[in-house]
Structure formats: C-alpha cells, structure tokens
Amino acid sequence: MRFSLKPQDDAFYSFFTQAAENIQRGVKILEELGDDDADHQSISERLVDVEHDNDKLTHQLFQKINSSFVTPMDRQDMVRLASCLDDVLDYIEAAANLIYLYGLSELPAIPREMLEIVAVLSQQADATAEAMPKLKGLDERMKDYWIECNRLENDGDRNYRMCVVRLYSGEYDPLTVMKLKEVADMLEKACDGFENIANVIETIYVKES
Amino acid sequence: MRFSLKPQDDAFYSFFTQAAENIQRGVKILEELGDDDADHQSISERLVDVEHDNDKLTHQLFQKINSSFVTPMDRQDMVRLASCLDDVLDYIEAAANLIYLYGLSELPAIPREMLEIVAVLSQQADATAEAMPKLKGLDERMKDYWIECNRLENDGDRNYRMCVVRLYSGEYDPLTVMKLKEVADMLEKACDGFENIANVIETIYVKES
Amino acid sequence: MRFSLKPQDDAFYSFFTQAAENIQRGVKILEELGDDDADHQSISERLVDVEHDNDKLTHQLFQKINSSFVTPMDRQDMVRLASCLDDVLDYIEAAANLIYLYGLSELPAIPREMLEIVAVLSQQADATAEAMPKLKGLDERMKDYWIECNRLENDGDRNYRMCVVRLYSGEYDPLTVMKLKEVADMLEKACDGFENIANVIETIYVKES
C-alpha cells in the first residue's frame, strides 16, 4: 500500500464495496428471468427492495461526505462513483419492472439473446464487486479490472446488437418488439453503467496518483 | 445569511431566477395541450420564442462569467447550472414541436396520462423557481426543495410508465405509438432535467459549505 | 500567441488534431452511403478500422497524461475532450453497422433526409479538424468555430426532424421504421457529439483564460 497523507477512512471504502454487493444481489434476482417458471412480479418487487436498500446507503454516504472535514478521496469523485453504482441498480430494476408492467410474461419465453445480456451483467457485477476493495491504497491491480471491464462491455454490446436483430427478425408483432426493445435498451444501459463506474475509478487514479 | 469572503454579485443569482421563470412560462404554454381546442402550432411556436429568450439569457451569463474577475460560485458550476436549466426548456419545446410536426393534432385527444406528466412538470417548474432565490447565501431551506424534487421526480416517473403502458395497450396503431412515445420520452427527459438541476445545486452546496 | 507559464507540449495538441482527422476519415467513408452501388458491409468494416485506430490513439494519450509531470491543460479536460472525440466516431461506426446488421441494404435507397444528416456531419467534421490546431495558445479565432458549430448543430437537428417525419409518413412498414429510426438516432447523436466537443473546448477556455 502506498503512503498517503490523506486519512484512510475505511467507512468510505466500505460504502462502495457494499453498493457493489447490492448490485450483485440485484443481478442474481434478474437472472431468474431465465427460469422456466419465472415469477415476473416477484422479480420486479424484490429488485425494488434492493434498489431502496441502495438508495439508503447512498444517502448515508452523502451525509458522511457532508459532515466529514477531510475525506480520503475528492468529495465530488465519491459522489460521482456512488451515483454511477446507483444508476446500474436503477436500470436493472427498471428492466425487470418493464417486463412485468408490459405483460411480457405472456410471451412463451424471454428471448435467449436477452438472457445473454443478463449473463454479461452478472460477470460485470462480479468484476466490480472484486474491484471495489482495491480502491483503498489505489491498488495497482485495478488495471486488470479495467481490461476485464472493457472486454465485458464489448461482449454486452455484441449481445445487445444480436438481441435487437432477433427482435427485428419479423418473429414478433410491432408492439411486442417495442416493448422488448425497451427492456433490451435498459439492460444495455446497465452494461454501459458498469463502464461508467470504471471510468470514474480511472479519473480517481489519474487525479490521485 | 452566512458570512462569505466571496462577492455576492446579485446579477449571477438573478440570472438563475430568470431562467427558472422562463421555464415556468414555458410549462404554462405546454399545459394548453389539455385544452379542448388546443392550437398545437401556436403552442409550438410560442415555446420556440421562450426557448430563444432563454438562449439569449444563457449567452449573457456566459459572457459575464468570462469577463468577471471573481465570481460568487465556481465558474464551471454556474455553466453547468445554466446548461441544465436550458436543457429543460429544450425538452419542453421539443415535445410541443413533435406533437405539431407529427400531426398528432389529428388524434381525438392527447392521452390523459401524457397530460399528467405535464402536470408534474408544472409542479417541478414552480419548485425550481421558488428554490433559485435561496441559492444566494446557501440558504439551508434548500433541503425542502431537494425532498420535494425527489418526490416529484418519482411522480413523473410513475406517470411516464403509466403513459407508456397506455400507448402499448393496443389502442393505437404502431406508427402513432412511436410518435406518441417520442413525445412522452421528451416530457420524461424534462422531468429528469429538473432532477439534474437539483443535483448541480447539491454539488454547489457540497463544495461551498 | 499568449504567454504561458505552462509547458506547450505539442504531443498533446497533436493528439487532438489527429483524432479530429480520424473523424474526418470516418465521415468520408459514411458518405459512401449515398452512392448508387454502396457496399454496406465494406462501409461498416472500414469504419470499425478507423474506430480502432482512434481507440489506440486515445489509449496513448491517456498513458501520456498519466506519465507526464506537467501538462499544458487540465488533465481531466484532456480526458474529457478525447472521450468526446472518440464518442463521435463510435456513433458514426454504430450507424453504419446498424444499416448493415439490420439488412437495410435491401431498401431501394437510404432516405434522402438521412443523407442530409450525413452532409451536416461532414461539415461538422471539417470545422472540428480546422479548430483543433487553434487550441494551442488558446487562439481567439476559436469563437468562429463555436458560432459555426452552433449553426451546424441547428442544421443537424432540423434535418433529423425532417428525416423522422419522412420515416413516420406511412411509406415504410413499422419494423423498417424502427430500424431506420435507430440509424437516424445514431447519426443525430454524432451531430450532438460535435457540440459536446465544442462545449469541452469552451470549458477549457473559461478555465484557462
């Protein structure tokens, strides 16, 4: 660990680790969409709960930032990182909510290509949860995380495009295509959201090192 | 009012109040969409005028920022706040323009759920116009505004989702759904835009206090 | 050229000029969409190459930023400018890829209104490539670039709206409309991306002057 004149207040670092773990919990629930007897209403409702948990956590962080005289990282970078983590959960929750809200449960199945986007989200969530504890001390192994992030973002992008090609194949009626497209867009925003997290961490490294 | 070493140049604060008032004027025009004999062309054209007025105002602020030796707030925060205020008017103007441009006047009526998003915009515009004068002196009552903002953003979100469910109900043909969906998306961006304004103000408070 | 205490490291400035030239190359390829016998696969593949070239360039810049003790501009502004330049190429590449991916080659022709958005992109690319060398020394003639940018962004916006009106005219079936709309959206994002570039440069001027 490198020497630092700044206080290494563990509570700040622990916050980001917890938020990343909330995302992991959320993605695990989202993966149930692939189950044969998936209960779309329950998936949506449990994701709302996880999202609320994370909102509370974010609120606590903001209060701690405001009430702390010194902070281990730039205040605004921490606000930005917490917001990016929160955004990913918002998108995941929204995707599940749309599936329930639009009555997509009546489809024989969620398109396989859509579940493949969720599979990428699961890997991104794991990589992010693994990376967060490295933030303390600006651990150099963060580089592996960036490389992995970049690779997964490309995977997500490709899966998303394949998903949309499937939706536009003529297999579904136009209104169903619109509904499914919105869900796919939300999942893709979640994929991109993980990249935003990586970018903020990169900004912190550029500034602090 | 707290003591400050920074100059309290009223012109800067007055700018933000005026911009918020322009948004109020704009939303009032947008609300005419609910009238029985709404003139969509006139609504669109008058909103273009309000938006141009605000563009001029924003331009004046940028010139003042550039020509001032000291400013009461961080220059970039002011640029960001002015941009966020301007964005909201852009979205409102765009929504009205799309309704006119896509010939949606031919529909028997604008869907009720869409007017309910506009009703939220109206409350958000009022809350923002009320908040702006509190910026000077970093008035602590700004907290009420954030709470109100958050509540209204949730209302806007819910109304937007209900609106899209209505659009996807099968009542409209696919092309009409696409057109109306674009209008709804623009209105939702305006709702989100108010949240961005609140976030920038929060950033200013975090930094200055 | 104004006097500066900061090092005028030409490599940084040269980077931005090269990135703007990559965008020019990319738009030139995109313009082939208007040719009678346009090869959509080849257009898409060559744009992927240009985009990869620019990714490498961006990566080199980030490494140089990280390894330099002093930089002629704020590090984060340079990161932001490079990202904005990269975004434009991403959108251009994505537009061409969607045309190929969705099999839009089977249409008798790309709608004329869509090619008019590309024509604006071409002018924006030229204006940006011309502006980049003025960044060094904060050349005052940058003002002409901002005025031009603003004008072109308005042109792009108008052409985009006309394009969507054409798509919604009833001439195409709903699925084809959705596909073409996505391409148009991507082209519009590229137009907006040029405005983001101009905004970052404005931020740099506000801060440094």
XYZ file of C-alpha atoms in Angstrom:
627
model
C 0.000 0.000 0.000
C 1.321 3.378 -0.925
C 1.974 6.025 1.649
C -0.661 8.721 1.854
C -1.085 11.949 3.747
C -4.828 11.575 3.427
C -6.894 9.815 6.073
C -7.806 6.285 5.008
C -11.290 6.369 6.465
C -12.496 2.831 5.951
C -16.184 3.756 6.090
C -15.967 5.463 2.703
C -14.322 2.469 1.064
C -16.699 0.066 2.750
C -19.615 2.006 1.268
C -18.517 1.350 -2.290
C -17.951 -2.335 -1.579
C -21.458 -2.626 -0.130
C -23.017 -0.845 -3.105
C -21.232 -3.231 -5.479
C -22.559 -6.144 -3.435
C -26.090 -4.759 -3.716
C -25.650 -4.790 -7.484
C -24.532 -8.442 -7.297
C -27.673 -9.289 -5.309
C -29.796 -7.434 -7.869
C -28.299 -9.187 -10.887
C -28.777 -12.563 -9.186
C -32.513 -11.826 -8.917
C -32.582 -10.648 -12.529
C -31.057 -13.956 -13.649
C -34.249 -15.722 -12.508
C -35.808 -14.369 -15.735
C -34.251 -17.419 -17.397
C -36.100 -19.873 -15.134
C -38.918 -21.863 -16.712
C -41.461 -20.756 -14.127
C -40.086 -17.261 -13.518
C -42.398 -15.103 -11.370
C -42.016 -11.701 -13.058
C -43.963 -9.827 -10.420
C -41.839 -11.189 -7.577
C -38.614 -10.485 -9.515
C -39.686 -6.893 -10.039
C -40.751 -6.379 -6.421
C -37.603 -7.832 -4.899
C -35.493 -5.640 -7.181
C -37.395 -2.580 -5.955
C -36.359 -3.598 -2.417
C -32.683 -3.951 -3.347
C -32.806 -0.593 -5.071
C -34.326 1.038 -1.995
C -31.626 -0.508 0.196
C -29.036 1.034 -2.041
C -30.761 4.415 -2.056
C -30.490 4.445 1.742
C -26.829 3.509 1.546
C -26.162 6.295 -0.968
C -27.953 8.753 1.256
C -25.769 7.739 4.222
C -22.641 8.260 2.146
C -23.736 11.734 1.075
C -24.369 12.654 4.713
C -20.955 11.332 5.714
C -19.303 13.304 2.905
C -21.060 16.459 4.042
C -20.206 16.006 7.704
C -16.553 14.969 7.257
C -13.809 17.542 7.500
C -11.368 15.521 5.449
C -12.131 12.687 3.075
C -9.783 10.069 1.592
C -10.821 10.974 -1.969
C -12.159 14.039 -3.688
C -15.733 14.598 -2.472
C -17.136 15.017 -5.928
C -15.472 11.863 -7.225
C -17.103 9.937 -4.396
C -20.493 11.476 -5.209
C -19.991 10.537 -8.841
C -18.922 6.964 -8.055
C -21.885 6.420 -5.735
C -24.233 7.823 -8.394
C -22.837 5.510 -11.055
C -23.243 2.483 -8.804
C -26.799 3.570 -8.042
C -27.579 4.073 -11.748
C -26.756 0.442 -12.555
C -29.252 -0.786 -9.965
C -31.845 1.658 -11.300
C -31.507 0.248 -14.810
C -31.683 -3.352 -13.604
C -34.764 -2.603 -11.539
C -36.353 -0.736 -14.457
C -35.735 -3.623 -16.889
C -37.462 -6.107 -14.574
C -40.280 -3.652 -13.927
C -40.931 -3.123 -17.647
C -41.155 -6.888 -18.253
C -43.804 -7.121 -15.556
C -45.559 -3.848 -16.429
C -45.863 -4.574 -20.160
C -47.230 -8.054 -19.518
C -44.319 -9.735 -21.280
C -44.926 -12.719 -19.000
C -47.435 -13.762 -21.649
C -44.624 -14.454 -24.123
C -43.642 -18.139 -24.339
C -40.142 -17.108 -23.162
C -37.768 -14.193 -22.766
C -35.615 -14.227 -25.957
C -32.383 -16.143 -25.374
C -30.336 -13.190 -26.673
C -31.770 -11.046 -23.897
C -30.711 -13.528 -21.242
C -27.227 -13.387 -22.713
C -27.077 -9.680 -21.930
C -28.043 -10.561 -18.354
C -25.192 -13.107 -18.283
C -22.750 -10.318 -19.130
C -24.263 -8.118 -16.405
C -23.590 -10.923 -13.950
C -19.901 -11.029 -14.898
C -19.680 -7.234 -14.755
C -21.244 -7.229 -11.284
C -18.692 -9.794 -10.081
C -15.766 -7.859 -11.553
C -16.996 -4.636 -9.935
C -17.502 -6.220 -6.514
C -13.996 -7.651 -6.743
C -12.509 -4.305 -7.764
C -14.020 -2.102 -5.064
C -11.781 -3.274 -2.180
C -8.740 -2.407 -4.333
C -9.748 1.248 -4.316
C -8.152 1.716 -0.903
C -4.484 2.427 -1.399
C -5.016 2.785 -5.143
C -4.016 -0.852 -5.657
C -2.213 -1.290 -8.969
C -4.117 -4.466 -9.737
C -7.026 -2.216 -10.683
C -5.561 -2.393 -14.195
C -6.833 -5.971 -14.588
C -10.289 -4.733 -13.705
C -10.213 -2.076 -16.425
C -9.120 -4.584 -19.042
C -11.832 -7.029 -17.921
C -14.418 -4.219 -17.892
C -13.572 -3.241 -21.399
C -13.831 -6.832 -22.609
C -17.202 -7.342 -20.904
C -18.558 -4.059 -22.240
C -17.735 -5.270 -25.754
C -19.468 -8.593 -25.027
C -22.532 -6.748 -23.743
C -22.591 -4.553 -26.804
C -22.416 -7.517 -29.179
C -25.117 -9.432 -27.290
C -27.337 -6.366 -27.312
C -26.993 -5.965 -31.069
C -27.750 -9.662 -31.614
C -30.792 -9.304 -29.372
C -32.140 -6.386 -31.407
C -31.530 -8.221 -34.690
C -33.641 -11.068 -33.274
C -36.390 -8.648 -32.201
C -36.441 -7.121 -35.698
C -36.488 -10.508 -37.422
C -40.256 -10.420 -38.003
C -40.989 -13.078 -35.378
C -42.846 -10.636 -33.088
C -45.594 -8.110 -33.786
C -44.552 -4.424 -33.774
C -45.923 -3.560 -30.313
C -44.195 -6.565 -28.743
C -40.977 -5.559 -30.489
C -41.262 -2.061 -28.994
C -41.793 -3.465 -25.503
C -38.926 -5.960 -25.723
C -36.687 -3.323 -27.279
C -37.221 -1.073 -24.270
C -36.221 -3.883 -21.933
C -33.124 -4.597 -24.013
C -32.231 -0.900 -24.003
C -32.462 -0.806 -20.230
C -30.217 -3.861 -19.913
C -27.721 -2.238 -22.252
C -27.764 0.926 -20.156
C -26.890 -1.244 -17.161
C -23.938 -2.694 -19.146
C -22.795 0.809 -20.029
C -23.306 1.848 -16.421
C -20.594 -0.576 -15.352
C -18.271 1.136 -17.793
C -19.099 4.495 -16.246
C -18.115 3.084 -12.848
C -14.766 2.019 -14.305
C -14.303 5.466 -15.858
C -14.882 7.277 -12.569
C -12.373 4.993 -10.864
C -9.923 5.772 -13.659
C -10.463 9.506 -13.056
C -9.712 8.992 -9.362
C -6.487 7.157 -10.213
C -5.412 9.847 -12.702
C -6.002 12.541 -10.104
C -4.589 10.887 -7.006
C -1.543 9.129 -8.406
C -27.184 34.642 5.702
C -23.796 33.158 6.283
C -20.696 35.247 6.091
C -18.749 34.907 2.887
C -15.457 36.175 1.592
C -16.777 35.808 -1.924
C -18.533 38.683 -3.672
C -22.290 38.236 -3.645
C -22.789 39.578 -7.151
C -26.549 39.675 -7.478
C -26.513 39.566 -11.268
C -25.387 35.936 -11.233
C -28.134 34.870 -8.843
C -30.715 36.914 -10.699
C -29.807 35.055 -13.876
C -30.764 31.682 -12.442
C -34.033 33.050 -11.089
C -34.908 34.461 -14.516
C -34.072 31.179 -16.242
C -36.330 29.305 -13.807
C -39.085 31.807 -14.537
C -38.656 31.195 -18.273
C -39.218 27.511 -17.597
C -42.400 28.371 -15.677
C -43.632 30.405 -18.659
C -42.809 27.509 -20.985
C -44.644 24.899 -18.925
C -47.688 27.169 -18.713
C -47.836 27.219 -22.527
C -47.352 23.435 -22.635
C -50.324 22.966 -20.316
C -52.582 24.333 -23.070
C -52.217 20.884 -24.691
C -55.045 19.821 -22.368
C -57.454 22.453 -23.724
C -60.304 21.206 -25.884
C -59.414 23.475 -28.783
C -55.628 23.493 -28.302
C -53.760 25.163 -31.181
C -50.708 22.892 -31.491
C -48.951 25.113 -33.996
C -49.249 28.182 -31.809
C -48.122 26.252 -28.699
C -45.045 25.060 -30.559
C -44.197 28.497 -31.944
C -44.575 30.329 -28.655
C -42.357 27.747 -26.963
C -39.684 28.368 -29.598
C -39.814 32.048 -28.589
C -39.418 31.280 -24.880
C -36.534 28.977 -25.668
C -34.819 31.689 -27.733
C -35.273 34.184 -24.896
C -33.550 31.762 -22.580
C -30.740 31.119 -25.049
C -30.005 34.842 -25.031
C -30.045 34.893 -21.242
C -27.646 31.935 -21.077
C -25.357 33.664 -23.539
C -25.309 36.801 -21.366
C -24.406 34.741 -18.313
C -21.529 33.051 -20.123
C -20.202 36.449 -21.178
C -20.474 37.750 -17.627
C -18.656 34.669 -16.301
C -15.869 35.212 -18.808
C -15.497 38.929 -18.099
C -15.687 38.722 -14.293
C -12.520 38.585 -12.243
C -14.204 36.964 -9.260
C -17.492 35.104 -9.205
C -19.692 34.159 -6.232
C -19.673 30.486 -7.226
C -17.345 28.206 -9.123
C -17.466 29.241 -12.791
C -17.986 25.724 -14.029
C -20.819 25.047 -11.614
C -22.569 28.130 -12.929
C -22.048 26.983 -16.528
C -23.436 23.591 -15.584
C -26.456 25.016 -13.774
C -27.302 27.327 -16.679
C -26.969 24.413 -19.104
C -29.284 22.222 -17.038
C -31.909 24.980 -16.875
C -31.595 25.450 -20.621
C -31.923 21.697 -21.261
C -35.323 21.563 -19.569
C -36.669 24.276 -21.870
C -35.196 22.473 -24.861
C -37.047 19.274 -23.985
C -40.322 21.098 -23.385
C -40.014 22.926 -26.682
C -39.099 19.688 -28.471
C -42.109 17.823 -27.036
C -44.520 20.502 -28.290
C -42.750 20.651 -31.630
C -43.028 16.867 -32.148
C -46.766 16.944 -31.449
C -47.194 19.575 -34.143
C -44.631 18.093 -36.543
C -46.024 14.544 -36.424
C -49.570 15.761 -36.989
C -50.769 14.403 -33.664
C -53.380 17.175 -33.708
C -55.421 14.696 -35.716
C -55.822 12.445 -32.683
C -59.145 12.923 -30.852
C -57.133 13.979 -27.777
C -53.695 13.877 -26.168
C -53.743 10.790 -23.878
C -54.701 11.777 -20.327
C -51.611 10.025 -18.938
C -49.436 12.335 -21.010
C -51.119 15.428 -19.573
C -50.380 14.036 -16.130
C -46.662 14.135 -16.909
C -47.146 17.803 -17.878
C -48.892 18.386 -14.527
C -45.761 17.111 -12.749
C -43.577 19.361 -14.911
C -45.676 22.292 -13.764
C -45.055 21.467 -10.095
C -41.350 20.932 -10.773
C -41.138 24.310 -12.513
C -42.769 26.018 -9.517
C -40.467 24.282 -7.031
C -37.410 25.263 -9.085
C -38.466 28.896 -9.428
C -39.023 29.020 -5.684
C -35.643 27.452 -4.946
C -33.462 29.684 -7.098
C -33.560 32.782 -4.847
C -32.354 30.574 -1.945
C -29.103 29.913 -3.775
C -27.697 33.217 -2.544
C -26.229 32.688 0.889
C -26.641 28.931 0.519
C -29.960 29.100 2.369
C -30.498 25.952 4.412
C -34.136 25.740 3.372
C -32.835 24.322 0.093
C -33.251 20.920 1.775
C -37.043 21.148 1.395
C -36.533 21.714 -2.303
C -34.423 18.576 -2.674
C -37.011 16.467 -0.861
C -39.803 17.950 -2.998
C -37.726 17.419 -6.164
C -37.179 13.808 -5.348
C -40.878 13.252 -4.685
C -41.874 14.952 -7.939
C -39.314 13.017 -9.930
C -40.831 9.791 -8.634
C -44.311 11.064 -9.586
C -43.063 11.934 -13.065
C -41.501 8.520 -13.435
C -44.682 6.720 -12.433
C -46.848 8.859 -14.709
C -44.454 8.242 -17.576
C -44.612 4.473 -17.109
C -48.424 4.572 -16.936
C -48.445 6.653 -20.111
C -46.315 4.105 -21.977
C -48.481 1.213 -20.738
C -51.459 3.073 -22.212
C -49.632 3.636 -25.506
C -48.764 -0.084 -25.707
C -52.305 -1.193 -24.852
C -53.222 -1.841 -28.478
C -55.487 1.195 -28.734
C -53.241 2.982 -31.261
C -51.615 1.781 -34.482
C -47.822 1.153 -34.318
C -46.754 4.383 -36.084
C -48.958 6.502 -33.794
C -47.500 4.677 -30.793
C -43.991 5.515 -31.992
C -44.871 9.190 -32.394
C -46.603 9.475 -29.019
C -43.803 7.524 -27.356
C -41.284 10.081 -28.603
C -43.327 12.896 -27.128
C -43.622 11.041 -23.813
C -39.858 10.422 -23.821
C -39.201 14.115 -24.317
C -41.516 15.014 -21.438
C -39.759 12.486 -19.240
C -36.389 13.981 -20.162
C -37.751 17.333 -18.998
C -38.762 15.713 -15.672
C -35.270 14.233 -15.327
C -33.802 17.583 -16.301
C -35.287 19.135 -13.169
C -33.508 16.469 -11.151
C -30.226 17.384 -12.849
C -30.774 20.991 -11.775
C -31.234 19.824 -8.186
C -28.090 17.694 -8.435
C -25.945 20.595 -9.634
C -27.240 22.725 -6.768
C -26.379 19.889 -4.401
C -22.840 19.814 -5.830
C -22.538 23.560 -5.203
C -23.663 23.116 -1.601
C -21.257 20.199 -1.004
C -18.399 22.264 -2.378
C -19.115 25.630 -0.808
C -20.279 24.596 2.649
C 0.142 33.509 -29.046
C -0.341 34.415 -25.424
C 2.391 33.988 -22.887
C 2.037 30.938 -20.697
C 3.861 29.513 -17.711
C 2.632 26.083 -18.691
C 4.641 23.804 -20.958
C 3.303 23.822 -24.502
C 3.887 20.131 -25.073
C 2.997 19.712 -28.729
C 2.286 15.995 -28.427
C -0.913 16.703 -26.506
C -2.184 19.172 -29.080
C -1.161 16.946 -31.936
C -3.248 14.158 -30.428
C -6.458 16.145 -30.665
C -5.706 17.165 -34.240
C -5.145 13.530 -35.210
C -8.367 12.418 -33.518
C -10.301 15.099 -35.422
C -8.683 13.881 -38.648
C -9.778 10.326 -37.848
C -13.334 11.618 -37.576
C -12.957 13.290 -40.989
C -11.789 9.973 -42.473
C -14.746 8.227 -40.848
C -17.354 10.663 -42.147
C -15.875 10.403 -45.654
C -16.497 6.635 -45.561
C -20.012 7.196 -44.204
C -20.792 9.496 -47.134
C -20.477 6.498 -49.464
C -23.959 5.514 -48.211
C -25.274 7.920 -50.843
C -23.556 6.069 -53.724
C -25.808 4.096 -56.054
C -23.886 0.865 -55.544
C -22.887 1.426 -51.897
C -21.311 -1.666 -50.285
C -22.792 -1.503 -46.783
C -20.652 -4.326 -45.421
C -17.435 -2.710 -46.578
C -18.512 0.708 -45.231
C -19.206 -0.834 -41.850
C -15.945 -2.784 -41.743
C -13.752 0.139 -42.744
C -15.399 2.281 -40.085
C -14.594 -0.355 -37.470
C -10.942 0.000 -38.527
C -10.980 3.794 -38.192
C -12.613 3.487 -34.808
C -9.948 1.016 -33.651
C -7.219 3.368 -34.845
C -8.733 6.095 -32.744
C -9.077 3.840 -29.705
C -5.336 3.220 -29.871
C -4.674 6.947 -30.166
C -6.895 7.668 -27.153
C -5.102 4.994 -25.175
C -1.737 6.578 -25.998
C -2.992 9.962 -24.836
C -4.219 8.555 -21.527
C -0.825 6.935 -20.967
C 0.939 10.193 -21.755
C -1.355 12.080 -19.358
C -0.580 9.570 -16.620
C 3.175 9.628 -17.159
C 3.571 13.415 -17.549
C 4.544 15.533 -14.579
C 3.075 18.705 -16.022
C 0.525 19.023 -18.794
C -0.424 22.067 -20.883
C -4.102 21.743 -19.945
C -6.043 20.317 -17.037
C -5.699 16.514 -17.158
C -9.384 15.904 -16.769
C -10.302 18.350 -19.508
C -7.992 16.469 -21.858
C -9.557 13.141 -20.856
C -12.994 14.634 -21.473
C -12.041 16.102 -24.857
C -10.508 12.828 -26.024
C -13.614 10.947 -24.874
C -15.922 13.326 -26.753
C -13.894 12.941 -29.946
C -13.975 9.172 -29.512
C -17.748 9.188 -28.923
C -18.405 10.808 -32.297
C -16.514 8.040 -34.087
C -18.372 5.433 -32.037
C -21.738 6.816 -33.156
C -20.683 7.009 -36.803
C -19.408 3.449 -36.715
C -22.573 2.270 -34.964
C -24.847 3.938 -37.549
C -23.059 2.192 -40.418
C -23.054 -1.089 -38.521
C -26.813 -0.953 -37.877
C -27.534 -0.348 -41.583
C -25.557 -3.469 -42.422
C -26.766 -5.534 -39.444
C -30.474 -4.821 -39.979
C -30.237 -5.654 -43.665
C -31.290 -2.161 -44.725
C -29.275 -2.723 -47.900
C -32.456 -4.318 -49.184
C -34.215 -0.945 -49.246
C -34.284 0.686 -52.692
C -32.266 3.566 -51.158
C -31.255 5.235 -47.927
C -33.843 8.034 -47.396
C -32.550 11.334 -48.777
C -33.261 13.078 -45.445
C -30.863 10.672 -43.744
C -28.087 11.516 -46.180
C -28.671 15.166 -45.362
C -27.796 14.472 -41.741
C -24.572 12.873 -43.000
C -23.888 16.028 -45.029
C -24.052 18.073 -41.826
C -21.738 15.601 -40.085
C -19.252 16.174 -42.873
C -19.277 19.945 -42.316
C -19.012 19.454 -38.549
C -16.022 17.149 -39.026
C -14.290 19.762 -41.194
C -14.985 22.565 -38.710
C -13.646 20.451 -35.834
C -10.483 19.434 -37.686
C -9.882 23.089 -38.500
C -10.443 24.168 -34.892
C -8.139 21.702 -33.145
C -4.830 23.359 -34.116
C -6.175 26.634 -32.628
C -6.343 25.019 -29.189
C -2.636 25.664 -28.677
C -2.222 29.159 -27.324
C -5.995 29.463 -26.845
C -6.313 31.182 -30.229
C -9.107 33.750 -30.150
C -10.364 32.676 -33.559
C -11.948 29.726 -31.763
C -15.013 31.980 -31.483
C -15.771 31.482 -35.188
C -15.703 27.739 -34.582
C -18.280 27.987 -31.797
C -20.608 30.080 -33.937
C -20.212 27.654 -36.847
C -20.751 24.684 -34.516
C -23.936 26.131 -33.191
C -25.243 26.794 -36.704
C -24.402 23.267 -37.852
C -25.964 21.701 -34.792
C -29.199 23.505 -35.614
C -28.972 22.260 -39.209
C -28.407 18.716 -37.991
C -31.362 18.975 -35.648
C -33.684 20.220 -38.392
C -32.528 17.537 -40.834
C -33.005 14.880 -38.186
C -36.568 16.006 -37.502
C -37.362 16.063 -41.239
C -35.905 12.569 -41.526
C -38.153 11.225 -38.761
C -41.229 12.910 -40.278
C -40.413 11.067 -43.504
C -39.977 7.757 -41.647
C -43.352 8.238 -39.932
C -45.104 9.201 -43.158
C -46.570 5.727 -43.674
C -44.257 4.897 -46.573
C -42.428 2.139 -44.642
C -43.709 -0.779 -42.558
C -43.374 -0.431 -38.753
C -40.320 -2.705 -38.346
C -38.439 -0.879 -41.120
C -39.344 2.427 -39.476
C -37.890 1.183 -36.182
C -34.659 0.117 -37.871
C -34.239 3.355 -39.828
C -35.164 5.395 -36.764
C -32.318 3.784 -34.830
C -29.866 4.698 -37.574
C -31.171 8.267 -37.627
C -30.866 8.463 -33.830
C -27.254 7.352 -34.031
C -26.478 9.975 -36.669
C -28.111 12.620 -34.513
C -26.025 11.533 -31.532
C -22.953 12.052 -33.714
C -24.206 15.589 -34.516
C -24.724 16.271 -30.814
C -21.316 14.763 -30.104
C -19.682 17.533 -32.106
C -21.463 20.025 -29.882
C -20.083 18.268 -26.804
C -16.595 18.679 -28.251
C -17.231 22.414 -28.646
C -18.553 22.609 -25.077
C -15.460 20.970 -23.602
C -13.248 23.381 -25.537
C -15.366 26.232 -24.184
C -14.827 24.915 -20.644
C -11.074 24.870 -21.263
C -11.168 28.475 -22.469
C -13.276 29.617 -19.493
C -10.836 27.958 -17.102
C -7.532 28.896 -18.686
C -8.217 32.457 -19.803
